[in-house]
């Protein structure tokens, strides 16, 4: 085994919904784009689907994750709340932390050749 | 968030194939059943598919993972090689290790309420 051998996927399940890579990508897109419709486009989902996903993410965490500067069809500006920023940051860090934690096992697996 | 909130999934990708939860489950079934046909049945795949999956797992790790006591259609006895045992053990430990590594981030996410 060589290269970057570990692929990780993880999801947090709350009492009322879950948040995983897709919703985190959407949060990142909201952050980057400053608009929910642009974020939905970037993530390759409909505006309506983006709302649903972010609503589920919000319920999973029990916090509002985005705030919009105006409502209406097509949406106005949107940005992450401090909770949204925290969720995004924790997920991004989790990937690094988990890869580091897996490193010893990966090394042992790579050395099975000596068996 | 409460209960057991983190769902983890991971896969090791080798130069020539990958090994993830399905193949690990199959290794476990070979270990439990002592027979490839019984393991395939337990894992809910065909005998032929079980062979393919274990062959891919073996190529991913670069080691033989199972040995059979006799060949032929339907297969005879099968058991894990020492490499197969090691792969199974590492995967099972990885889950525990990764959950422990994720714990601080999970605690912070659970405490977002204070935001």
Short mmCIF file of N, CA, C and O in Angstrom, two decimals, chain B residues 4-109:
data_model
loop_
_atom_site.label_atom_id
_atom_site.label_comp_id
_atom_site.label_asym_id
_atom_site.label_seq_id
_atom_site.Cartn_x
_atom_site.Cartn_y
_atom_site.Cartn_z
N UNK B 4 -24.85 8.01 20.37
CA UNK B 4 -23.61 7.65 19.67
C UNK B 4 -23.62 8.38 18.35
O UNK B 4 -24.04 7.86 17.34
N UNK B 5 -23.16 9.61 18.36
CA UNK B 5 -23.43 10.48 17.23
C UNK B 5 -22.52 10.32 16.03
O UNK B 5 -22.84 10.81 14.96
N UNK B 6 -21.39 9.63 16.18
CA UNK B 6 -20.46 9.59 15.04
C UNK B 6 -20.59 8.28 14.28
O UNK B 6 -20.42 7.20 14.83
N UNK B 7 -20.87 8.39 12.99
CA UNK B 7 -20.83 7.23 12.11
C UNK B 7 -19.59 7.34 11.24
O UNK B 7 -19.41 8.34 10.57
N UNK B 8 -18.77 6.31 11.30
CA UNK B 8 -17.51 6.34 10.57
C UNK B 8 -17.51 5.30 9.47
O UNK B 8 -18.06 4.21 9.64
N UNK B 9 -16.91 5.63 8.40
CA UNK B 9 -16.73 4.67 7.32
C UNK B 9 -15.33 4.91 6.79
O UNK B 9 -14.93 6.06 6.62
N UNK B 10 -14.56 3.87 6.58
CA UNK B 10 -13.25 4.11 5.99
C UNK B 10 -12.82 2.95 5.11
O UNK B 10 -13.28 1.82 5.27
N UNK B 11 -11.96 3.28 4.21
CA UNK B 11 -11.50 2.31 3.23
C UNK B 11 -10.02 2.55 2.97
O UNK B 11 -9.57 3.69 2.90
N UNK B 12 -9.29 1.47 2.87
CA UNK B 12 -7.88 1.56 2.50
C UNK B 12 -7.74 1.29 1.02
O UNK B 12 -8.25 0.28 0.52
N UNK B 13 -7.06 2.17 0.34
CA UNK B 13 -6.87 1.99 -1.09
C UNK B 13 -5.43 1.62 -1.36
O UNK B 13 -4.51 2.35 -1.01
N UNK B 14 -5.22 0.45 -1.93
CA UNK B 14 -3.89 0.02 -2.29
C UNK B 14 -3.61 0.35 -3.74
O UNK B 14 -4.43 0.95 -4.43
N UNK B 15 -2.43 -0.05 -4.22
CA UNK B 15 -2.07 0.22 -5.61
C UNK B 15 -3.02 -0.52 -6.54
O UNK B 15 -3.31 -0.08 -7.64
N UNK B 16 -3.54 -1.64 -6.07
CA UNK B 16 -4.31 -2.51 -6.95
C UNK B 16 -5.59 -3.00 -6.25
O UNK B 16 -5.79 -4.19 -6.06
N UNK B 17 -6.42 -2.04 -5.85
CA UNK B 17 -7.68 -2.42 -5.20
C UNK B 17 -7.81 -1.75 -3.85
O UNK B 17 -6.89 -1.09 -3.38
N UNK B 18 -8.97 -1.91 -3.25
CA UNK B 18 -9.25 -1.26 -1.98
C UNK B 18 -9.90 -2.26 -1.03
O UNK B 18 -10.40 -3.30 -1.45
N UNK B 19 -9.85 -1.93 0.25
CA UNK B 19 -10.51 -2.78 1.23
C UNK B 19 -11.27 -1.90 2.21
O UNK B 19 -10.73 -0.95 2.76
N UNK B 20 -12.56 -2.18 2.35
CA UNK B 20 -13.42 -1.39 3.21
C UNK B 20 -14.33 -2.30 4.02
O UNK B 20 -14.08 -3.51 4.12
N UNK B 21 -15.39 -1.73 4.58
CA UNK B 21 -16.22 -2.48 5.54
C UNK B 21 -16.81 -3.78 4.98
O UNK B 21 -16.87 -4.77 5.71
N UNK B 22 -17.21 -3.81 3.73
CA UNK B 22 -17.82 -5.01 3.17
C UNK B 22 -16.84 -6.18 3.12
O UNK B 22 -17.17 -7.30 3.50
N UNK B 23 -15.63 -5.89 2.67
CA UNK B 23 -14.63 -6.95 2.59
C UNK B 23 -14.16 -7.37 3.98
O UNK B 23 -13.88 -8.55 4.20
N UNK B 24 -14.09 -6.42 4.88
CA UNK B 24 -13.71 -6.76 6.25
C UNK B 24 -14.78 -7.66 6.89
O UNK B 24 -14.46 -8.63 7.58
N UNK B 25 -16.04 -7.34 6.62
CA UNK B 25 -17.13 -8.17 7.13
C UNK B 25 -17.02 -9.60 6.58
O UNK B 25 -17.28 -10.57 7.28
N UNK B 26 -16.61 -9.69 5.35
CA UNK B 26 -16.44 -11.00 4.73
C UNK B 26 -15.28 -11.76 5.37
O UNK B 26 -15.38 -12.98 5.61
N UNK B 27 -14.19 -11.08 5.64
CA UNK B 27 -13.07 -11.72 6.36
C UNK B 27 -13.55 -12.24 7.71
O UNK B 27 -13.23 -13.36 8.11
N UNK B 28 -14.31 -11.42 8.40
CA UNK B 28 -14.85 -11.83 9.71
C UNK B 28 -15.72 -13.07 9.55
O UNK B 28 -15.67 -13.99 10.38
N UNK B 29 -16.52 -13.10 8.48
CA UNK B 29 -17.42 -14.23 8.26
C UNK B 29 -16.61 -15.50 7.96
O UNK B 29 -16.96 -16.59 8.42
N UNK B 30 -15.53 -15.37 7.18
CA UNK B 30 -14.66 -16.54 6.91
C UNK B 30 -14.11 -17.05 8.23
O UNK B 30 -14.09 -18.26 8.50
N UNK B 31 -13.67 -16.12 9.06
CA UNK B 31 -13.11 -16.49 10.37
C UNK B 31 -14.16 -17.22 11.21
O UNK B 31 -13.88 -18.24 11.84
N UNK B 32 -15.38 -16.68 11.23
CA UNK B 32 -16.44 -17.26 12.06
C UNK B 32 -16.91 -18.61 11.53
O UNK B 32 -17.22 -19.51 12.29
N UNK B 33 -17.01 -18.70 10.19
CA UNK B 33 -17.68 -19.86 9.59
C UNK B 33 -16.71 -20.97 9.20
O UNK B 33 -17.13 -22.13 9.05
N UNK B 34 -15.45 -20.60 8.96
CA UNK B 34 -14.49 -21.63 8.55
C UNK B 34 -14.75 -22.21 7.18
O UNK B 34 -14.24 -23.28 6.83
N UNK B 35 -15.53 -21.48 6.39
CA UNK B 35 -15.89 -21.97 5.05
C UNK B 35 -16.27 -20.77 4.19
O UNK B 35 -16.99 -19.87 4.66
N UNK B 36 -15.79 -20.77 2.96
CA UNK B 36 -16.06 -19.62 2.11
C UNK B 36 -17.53 -19.57 1.69
O UNK B 36 -18.12 -18.48 1.61
N UNK B 37 -18.12 -20.73 1.42
CA UNK B 37 -19.53 -20.70 0.99
C UNK B 37 -20.43 -20.25 2.14
O UNK B 37 -21.36 -19.47 1.94
N UNK B 38 -20.12 -20.70 3.36
CA UNK B 38 -20.92 -20.26 4.51
C UNK B 38 -20.70 -18.77 4.76
O UNK B 38 -21.63 -18.03 5.10
N UNK B 39 -19.45 -18.31 4.58
CA UNK B 39 -19.15 -16.89 4.78
C UNK B 39 -19.90 -16.03 3.76
O UNK B 39 -20.45 -14.98 4.10
N UNK B 40 -19.93 -16.49 2.51
CA UNK B 40 -20.64 -15.76 1.46
C UNK B 40 -22.12 -15.65 1.81
O UNK B 40 -22.72 -14.58 1.71
N UNK B 41 -22.69 -16.77 2.24
CA UNK B 41 -24.11 -16.80 2.62
C UNK B 41 -24.35 -15.81 3.75
O UNK B 41 -25.27 -15.00 3.69
N UNK B 42 -23.50 -15.85 4.76
CA UNK B 42 -23.65 -14.96 5.91
C UNK B 42 -23.55 -13.49 5.50
O UNK B 42 -24.27 -12.63 6.03
N UNK B 43 -22.66 -13.20 4.54
CA UNK B 43 -22.48 -11.82 4.09
C UNK B 43 -23.52 -11.41 3.05
O UNK B 43 -23.56 -10.26 2.63
N UNK B 44 -24.33 -12.38 2.61
CA UNK B 44 -25.39 -12.05 1.66
C UNK B 44 -24.89 -11.83 0.24
O UNK B 44 -25.49 -11.07 -0.52
N UNK B 45 -23.78 -12.48 -0.11
CA UNK B 45 -23.29 -12.39 -1.49
C UNK B 45 -23.12 -13.80 -2.06
O UNK B 45 -23.10 -14.78 -1.32
N UNK B 46 -23.00 -13.87 -3.37
CA UNK B 46 -22.79 -15.18 -3.98
C UNK B 46 -21.37 -15.66 -3.69
O UNK B 46 -20.48 -14.88 -3.35
N UNK B 47 -21.18 -16.96 -3.85
CA UNK B 47 -19.86 -17.55 -3.65
C UNK B 47 -18.84 -16.90 -4.58
O UNK B 47 -17.73 -16.53 -4.17
N UNK B 48 -19.25 -16.73 -5.84
CA UNK B 48 -18.37 -16.13 -6.83
C UNK B 48 -17.99 -14.70 -6.45
O UNK B 48 -16.84 -14.28 -6.56
N UNK B 49 -18.99 -13.94 -5.97
CA UNK B 49 -18.76 -12.56 -5.56
C UNK B 49 -17.83 -12.50 -4.34
O UNK B 49 -16.95 -11.63 -4.25
N UNK B 50 -18.02 -13.44 -3.43
CA UNK B 50 -17.17 -13.49 -2.24
C UNK B 50 -15.71 -13.70 -2.65
O UNK B 50 -14.79 -13.03 -2.14
N UNK B 51 -15.49 -14.61 -3.59
CA UNK B 51 -14.13 -14.83 -4.10
C UNK B 51 -13.56 -13.56 -4.70
O UNK B 51 -12.40 -13.20 -4.44
N UNK B 52 -14.36 -12.89 -5.52
CA UNK B 52 -13.89 -11.64 -6.15
C UNK B 52 -13.49 -10.61 -5.10
O UNK B 52 -12.44 -9.98 -5.19
N UNK B 53 -14.36 -10.44 -4.11
CA UNK B 53 -14.12 -9.43 -3.08
C UNK B 53 -12.86 -9.75 -2.28
O UNK B 53 -12.04 -8.87 -2.01
N UNK B 54 -12.69 -11.00 -1.94
CA UNK B 54 -11.51 -11.38 -1.16
C UNK B 54 -10.25 -11.29 -2.01
O UNK B 54 -9.18 -10.96 -1.49
N UNK B 55 -10.39 -11.55 -3.29
CA UNK B 55 -9.24 -11.41 -4.18
C UNK B 55 -8.83 -9.93 -4.29
O UNK B 55 -7.65 -9.59 -4.23
N UNK B 56 -9.83 -9.06 -4.41
CA UNK B 56 -9.53 -7.62 -4.44
C UNK B 56 -8.88 -7.16 -3.14
O UNK B 56 -7.93 -6.38 -3.14
N UNK B 57 -9.42 -7.65 -2.01
CA UNK B 57 -8.85 -7.29 -0.70
C UNK B 57 -7.40 -7.73 -0.62
O UNK B 57 -6.52 -6.99 -0.16
N UNK B 58 -7.15 -8.92 -1.10
CA UNK B 58 -5.82 -9.48 -1.08
C UNK B 58 -4.86 -8.65 -1.93
O UNK B 58 -3.73 -8.36 -1.52
N UNK B 59 -5.33 -8.24 -3.10
CA UNK B 59 -4.48 -7.41 -3.97
C UNK B 59 -4.27 -6.02 -3.37
O UNK B 59 -3.20 -5.42 -3.52
N UNK B 60 -5.28 -5.52 -2.67
CA UNK B 60 -5.14 -4.19 -2.04
C UNK B 60 -4.03 -4.21 -1.00
O UNK B 60 -3.26 -3.25 -0.88
N UNK B 61 -3.93 -5.30 -0.26
CA UNK B 61 -2.96 -5.39 0.82
C UNK B 61 -1.64 -5.99 0.33
O UNK B 61 -0.60 -5.84 0.97
N UNK B 62 -1.69 -6.68 -0.81
CA UNK B 62 -0.48 -7.31 -1.34
C UNK B 62 -0.12 -8.60 -0.61
O UNK B 62 1.05 -9.00 -0.59
N UNK B 63 -1.11 -9.23 0.01
CA UNK B 63 -0.90 -10.45 0.78
C UNK B 63 -2.08 -11.39 0.60
O UNK B 63 -3.21 -10.92 0.43
N UNK B 64 -1.82 -12.69 0.69
CA UNK B 64 -2.95 -13.62 0.77
C UNK B 64 -3.62 -13.45 2.13
O UNK B 64 -2.95 -13.41 3.15
N UNK B 65 -4.93 -13.36 2.11
CA UNK B 65 -5.66 -13.12 3.36
C UNK B 65 -6.39 -14.36 3.85
O UNK B 65 -6.68 -14.47 5.04
N UNK B 66 -6.72 -15.27 2.92
CA UNK B 66 -7.34 -16.52 3.36
C UNK B 66 -6.62 -17.69 2.72
O UNK B 66 -5.95 -17.56 1.69
N UNK B 67 -6.76 -18.86 3.34
CA UNK B 67 -6.26 -20.09 2.71
C UNK B 67 -7.37 -21.13 2.81
O UNK B 67 -8.13 -21.17 3.78
N UNK B 68 -7.48 -21.92 1.76
CA UNK B 68 -8.53 -22.92 1.73
C UNK B 68 -7.89 -24.30 1.86
O UNK B 68 -6.79 -24.54 1.37
N UNK B 69 -8.59 -25.18 2.53
CA UNK B 69 -8.03 -26.52 2.77
C UNK B 69 -8.31 -27.45 1.60
O UNK B 69 -7.67 -28.45 1.43
N UNK B 70 -9.30 -27.13 0.79
CA UNK B 70 -9.48 -27.83 -0.48
C UNK B 70 -10.23 -26.93 -1.43
O UNK B 70 -10.98 -26.06 -1.01
N UNK B 71 -10.01 -27.12 -2.75
CA UNK B 71 -10.63 -26.23 -3.73
C UNK B 71 -11.93 -26.79 -4.23
O UNK B 71 -12.63 -27.50 -3.52
N UNK B 72 -12.25 -26.45 -5.47
CA UNK B 72 -13.43 -27.02 -6.11
C UNK B 72 -14.67 -26.17 -5.89
O UNK B 72 -14.70 -25.28 -5.05
N UNK B 73 -15.68 -26.43 -6.70
CA UNK B 73 -16.93 -25.67 -6.62
C UNK B 73 -17.56 -25.86 -5.24
O UNK B 73 -17.61 -26.96 -4.71
N UNK B 74 -18.04 -24.77 -4.65
CA UNK B 74 -18.62 -24.83 -3.32
C UNK B 74 -17.57 -24.65 -2.24
O UNK B 74 -17.87 -24.27 -1.12
N UNK B 75 -16.32 -24.92 -2.57
CA UNK B 75 -15.21 -24.67 -1.67
C UNK B 75 -15.19 -25.61 -0.49
O UNK B 75 -16.20 -26.17 -0.08
N UNK B 76 -14.00 -25.84 0.05
CA UNK B 76 -13.89 -26.65 1.25
C UNK B 76 -13.75 -25.71 2.44
O UNK B 76 -14.37 -24.66 2.48
N UNK B 77 -12.94 -26.09 3.39
CA UNK B 77 -12.71 -25.23 4.54
C UNK B 77 -11.90 -24.01 4.13
O UNK B 77 -11.11 -24.06 3.19
N UNK B 78 -12.10 -22.92 4.83
CA UNK B 78 -11.33 -21.71 4.57
C UNK B 78 -11.02 -21.04 5.90
O UNK B 78 -11.84 -21.06 6.82
N UNK B 79 -9.82 -20.48 5.99
CA UNK B 79 -9.51 -19.74 7.21
C UNK B 79 -8.61 -18.57 6.86
O UNK B 79 -8.03 -18.51 5.77
N UNK B 80 -8.48 -17.64 7.78
CA UNK B 80 -7.65 -16.47 7.54
C UNK B 80 -6.18 -16.84 7.69
O UNK B 80 -5.81 -17.63 8.57
N UNK B 81 -5.34 -16.28 6.84
CA UNK B 81 -3.89 -16.37 7.04
C UNK B 81 -3.54 -15.40 8.19
O UNK B 81 -4.39 -14.64 8.66
N UNK B 82 -2.28 -15.40 8.57
CA UNK B 82 -1.90 -14.45 9.63
C UNK B 82 -2.07 -13.01 9.13
O UNK B 82 -2.44 -12.12 9.90
N UNK B 83 -1.84 -12.78 7.82
CA UNK B 83 -2.10 -11.44 7.27
C UNK B 83 -3.59 -11.11 7.33
O UNK B 83 -3.96 -9.97 7.61
N UNK B 84 -4.42 -12.09 7.04
CA UNK B 84 -5.87 -11.87 7.11
C UNK B 84 -6.31 -11.52 8.52
O UNK B 84 -7.11 -10.61 8.72
N UNK B 85 -5.74 -12.25 9.49
CA UNK B 85 -6.04 -11.94 10.90
C UNK B 85 -5.59 -10.52 11.25
O UNK B 85 -6.29 -9.79 11.94
N UNK B 86 -4.41 -10.15 10.74
CA UNK B 86 -3.87 -8.82 11.06
C UNK B 86 -4.74 -7.72 10.46
O UNK B 86 -5.04 -6.72 11.11
N UNK B 87 -5.18 -7.92 9.22
CA UNK B 87 -6.02 -6.92 8.56
C UNK B 87 -7.34 -6.76 9.32
O UNK B 87 -7.80 -5.65 9.59
N UNK B 88 -7.94 -7.88 9.68
CA UNK B 88 -9.20 -7.85 10.43
C UNK B 88 -9.02 -7.11 11.75
O UNK B 88 -9.81 -6.23 12.10
N UNK B 89 -7.96 -7.43 12.45
CA UNK B 89 -7.69 -6.82 13.76
C UNK B 89 -7.46 -5.32 13.62
O UNK B 89 -8.03 -4.52 14.36
N UNK B 90 -6.66 -4.93 12.61
CA UNK B 90 -6.36 -3.50 12.44
C UNK B 90 -7.63 -2.71 12.13
O UNK B 90 -7.82 -1.61 12.62
N UNK B 91 -8.47 -3.26 11.29
CA UNK B 91 -9.71 -2.55 10.95
C UNK B 91 -10.61 -2.40 12.17
O UNK B 91 -11.21 -1.35 12.39
N UNK B 92 -10.70 -3.47 12.94
CA UNK B 92 -11.56 -3.40 14.13
C UNK B 92 -11.02 -2.39 15.14
O UNK B 92 -11.77 -1.64 15.73
N UNK B 93 -9.69 -2.37 15.28
CA UNK B 93 -9.09 -1.40 16.21
C UNK B 93 -9.20 0.02 15.68
O UNK B 93 -9.40 0.96 16.44
N UNK B 94 -9.10 0.16 14.36
CA UNK B 94 -9.16 1.50 13.77
C UNK B 94 -10.46 2.21 14.15
O UNK B 94 -10.46 3.39 14.45
N UNK B 95 -11.54 1.48 14.15
CA UNK B 95 -12.82 2.10 14.47
C UNK B 95 -12.78 2.69 15.88
O UNK B 95 -13.19 3.84 16.09
N UNK B 96 -12.26 1.92 16.83
CA UNK B 96 -12.16 2.41 18.22
C UNK B 96 -11.22 3.61 18.31
O UNK B 96 -11.53 4.61 18.96
N UNK B 97 -10.08 3.49 17.65
CA UNK B 97 -9.08 4.56 17.68
C UNK B 97 -9.64 5.85 17.09
O UNK B 97 -9.48 6.94 17.64
N UNK B 98 -10.35 5.72 15.97
CA UNK B 98 -10.87 6.91 15.30
C UNK B 98 -11.98 7.55 16.13
O UNK B 98 -12.08 8.77 16.22
N UNK B 99 -12.82 6.73 16.76
CA UNK B 99 -13.87 7.29 17.60
C UNK B 99 -13.28 8.06 18.78
O UNK B 99 -13.75 9.13 19.14
N UNK B 100 -12.22 7.50 19.36
CA UNK B 100 -11.57 8.18 20.48
C UNK B 100 -10.95 9.49 20.01
O UNK B 100 -11.03 10.52 20.70
N UNK B 101 -10.36 9.47 18.83
CA UNK B 101 -9.71 10.68 18.30
C UNK B 101 -10.74 11.77 18.00
O UNK B 101 -10.45 12.96 18.10
N UNK B 102 -11.95 11.36 17.64
CA UNK B 102 -12.99 12.32 17.28
C UNK B 102 -13.68 12.92 18.50
O UNK B 102 -14.35 13.94 18.40
N UNK B 103 -13.48 12.30 19.65
CA UNK B 103 -14.24 12.66 20.86
C UNK B 103 -14.18 14.16 21.21
O UNK B 103 -15.23 14.76 21.46
N UNK B 104 -13.00 14.78 21.22
CA UNK B 104 -12.97 16.21 21.59
C UNK B 104 -13.81 17.08 20.64
O UNK B 104 -14.53 17.96 21.09
N UNK B 105 -13.73 16.80 19.35
CA UNK B 105 -14.52 17.58 18.39
C UNK B 105 -16.01 17.34 18.61
O UNK B 105 -16.82 18.28 18.54
N UNK B 106 -16.38 16.11 18.91
CA UNK B 106 -17.79 15.81 19.16
C UNK B 106 -18.28 16.57 20.39
O UNK B 106 -19.41 17.06 20.41
N UNK B 107 -17.43 16.65 21.39
CA UNK B 107 -17.82 17.36 22.61
C UNK B 107 -18.00 18.84 22.30
O UNK B 107 -18.96 19.46 22.75
N UNK B 108 -17.10 19.40 21.49
CA UNK B 108 -17.26 20.82 21.15
C UNK B 108 -18.53 21.04 20.34
O UNK B 108 -19.24 22.01 20.57
N UNK B 109 -18.81 20.14 19.41
CA UNK B 109 -20.03 20.30 18.60
C UNK B 109 -21.28 20.18 19.48
O UNK B 109 -22.26 20.88 19.26
#
